[in-house]
């Protein structure tokens, strides 16, 4: 299976994906808000932000000094475009993995458990009855 267009290799680690998804919903976010929202340590978040900043996906703005220092983060247009492309690629992967409309399961597929087999069998019988009634 080939990788869909738009799939971004930098975003997939769950922490970076979570950071980018959180930032996609806002203009700017405080470091502490991101850290607390994602339950990350300061160092873990700093590392991920640095990686994304180096790629040009984030802008980091520091203001104040000492204990009053605030760090604010936002997605750049490049980061937003990469995130949107990545989400579209993930959707394509998920949609491509499902059965095509009206397709029957392949004969090579085996249910994971007996209860799955019974459920699958019952669903197939319901589909056959519905098609017969048309």
XYZ file of C-alpha atoms in Angstrom:
134
model
C 0.000 0.000 0.000
C 1.437 3.363 -0.950
C 1.329 6.353 1.364
C -1.445 8.772 0.382
C -0.552 12.259 -0.775
C -0.418 14.671 2.129
C 0.699 12.113 4.733
C 3.298 13.933 6.817
C 6.005 11.767 8.406
C 6.793 14.463 11.002
C 3.311 14.570 12.548
C 2.418 10.908 13.316
C 4.056 10.468 16.721
C 1.004 10.812 18.966
C 2.458 13.647 21.031
C 3.220 15.817 17.998
C -0.124 14.977 16.442
C -1.843 15.998 19.686
C 0.107 19.270 19.849
C -0.655 20.167 16.239
C -4.342 19.201 16.586
C -4.672 21.348 19.702
C -2.994 24.312 18.021
C -5.104 23.918 14.868
C -8.139 24.895 16.929
C -6.701 28.198 18.167
C -4.663 31.210 17.108
C -2.139 31.156 19.999
C -1.837 28.870 23.037
C 0.195 29.244 26.212
C 2.851 26.625 26.863
C 1.209 25.774 30.189
C -2.187 25.262 28.533
C -0.707 22.835 25.993
C 1.304 21.028 28.681
C -1.699 20.628 30.969
C -4.134 19.729 28.175
C -1.879 16.926 26.942
C -0.586 15.855 30.379
C 3.049 16.291 29.358
C 6.101 17.310 31.336
C 7.767 20.622 30.505
C 10.763 18.835 28.978
C 8.663 16.435 26.863
C 6.587 19.296 25.467
C 9.656 21.481 24.868
C 11.275 18.701 22.838
C 8.202 18.242 20.628
C 7.746 21.992 20.156
C 11.407 22.344 19.179
C 11.088 19.574 16.562
C 7.969 21.175 15.076
C 9.519 24.649 15.178
C 12.626 23.436 13.317
C 10.346 22.103 10.581
C 8.713 25.521 10.288
C 5.370 24.264 11.628
C 5.296 26.395 14.780
C 6.078 29.907 15.851
C 7.144 30.281 19.480
C 6.981 33.668 21.163
C 8.473 34.302 24.599
C 7.540 37.394 26.556
C 8.443 38.717 29.978
C 11.260 37.463 32.138
C 11.999 35.495 35.273
C 8.968 33.956 36.923
C 6.656 36.103 34.784
C 7.952 34.647 31.516
C 5.232 33.348 29.209
C 5.724 31.183 26.173
C 3.053 31.289 23.499
C 2.844 28.928 20.540
C 0.945 28.926 17.271
C 0.838 26.959 14.055
C 2.381 28.629 11.059
C 0.573 28.496 7.726
C 3.021 25.747 6.732
C 2.137 23.783 9.886
C -1.594 24.223 9.343
C -1.279 23.076 5.715
C 0.772 20.040 6.791
C -1.778 19.144 9.482
C -4.745 19.462 7.129
C -2.963 17.362 4.502
C -2.078 14.756 7.107
C -5.666 14.527 8.346
C -6.901 14.128 4.756
C -4.325 11.364 4.182
C -5.398 9.569 7.363
C -9.012 9.731 6.206
C -7.995 8.251 2.845
C -6.192 5.413 4.619
C -9.179 4.686 6.853
C -11.698 4.898 4.028
C -9.515 2.680 1.843
C -9.354 0.033 4.562
C -13.127 -0.390 4.801
C -15.201 -2.583 2.507
C -16.402 -0.983 -0.694
C -20.098 -0.178 -0.892
C -22.037 -3.339 -1.648
C -18.958 -5.559 -1.492
C -19.021 -8.882 0.274
C -16.218 -9.912 2.626
C -13.323 -11.699 0.952
C -13.111 -15.446 1.372
C -9.590 -15.162 2.791
C -10.784 -13.138 5.789
C -11.397 -15.059 8.993
C -13.246 -13.630 11.994
C -11.181 -13.166 15.138
C -13.571 -15.094 17.405
C -16.581 -17.342 17.202
C -18.815 -14.519 18.431
C -17.443 -12.352 15.606
C -18.306 -15.134 13.175
C -21.860 -15.343 14.522
C -22.253 -11.562 14.303
C -20.830 -11.496 10.778
C -23.073 -14.368 9.727
C -26.155 -12.678 11.204
C -25.301 -9.414 9.486
C -24.858 -11.194 6.143
C -28.245 -12.875 6.526
C -29.875 -9.516 7.290
C -28.252 -8.001 4.188
C -29.401 -10.917 2.039
C -32.992 -10.597 3.315
C -32.923 -6.849 2.681
C -31.632 -7.365 -0.867
C -34.242 -10.074 -1.533
C -37.011 -7.695 -0.481
C -35.975 -5.066 -3.026
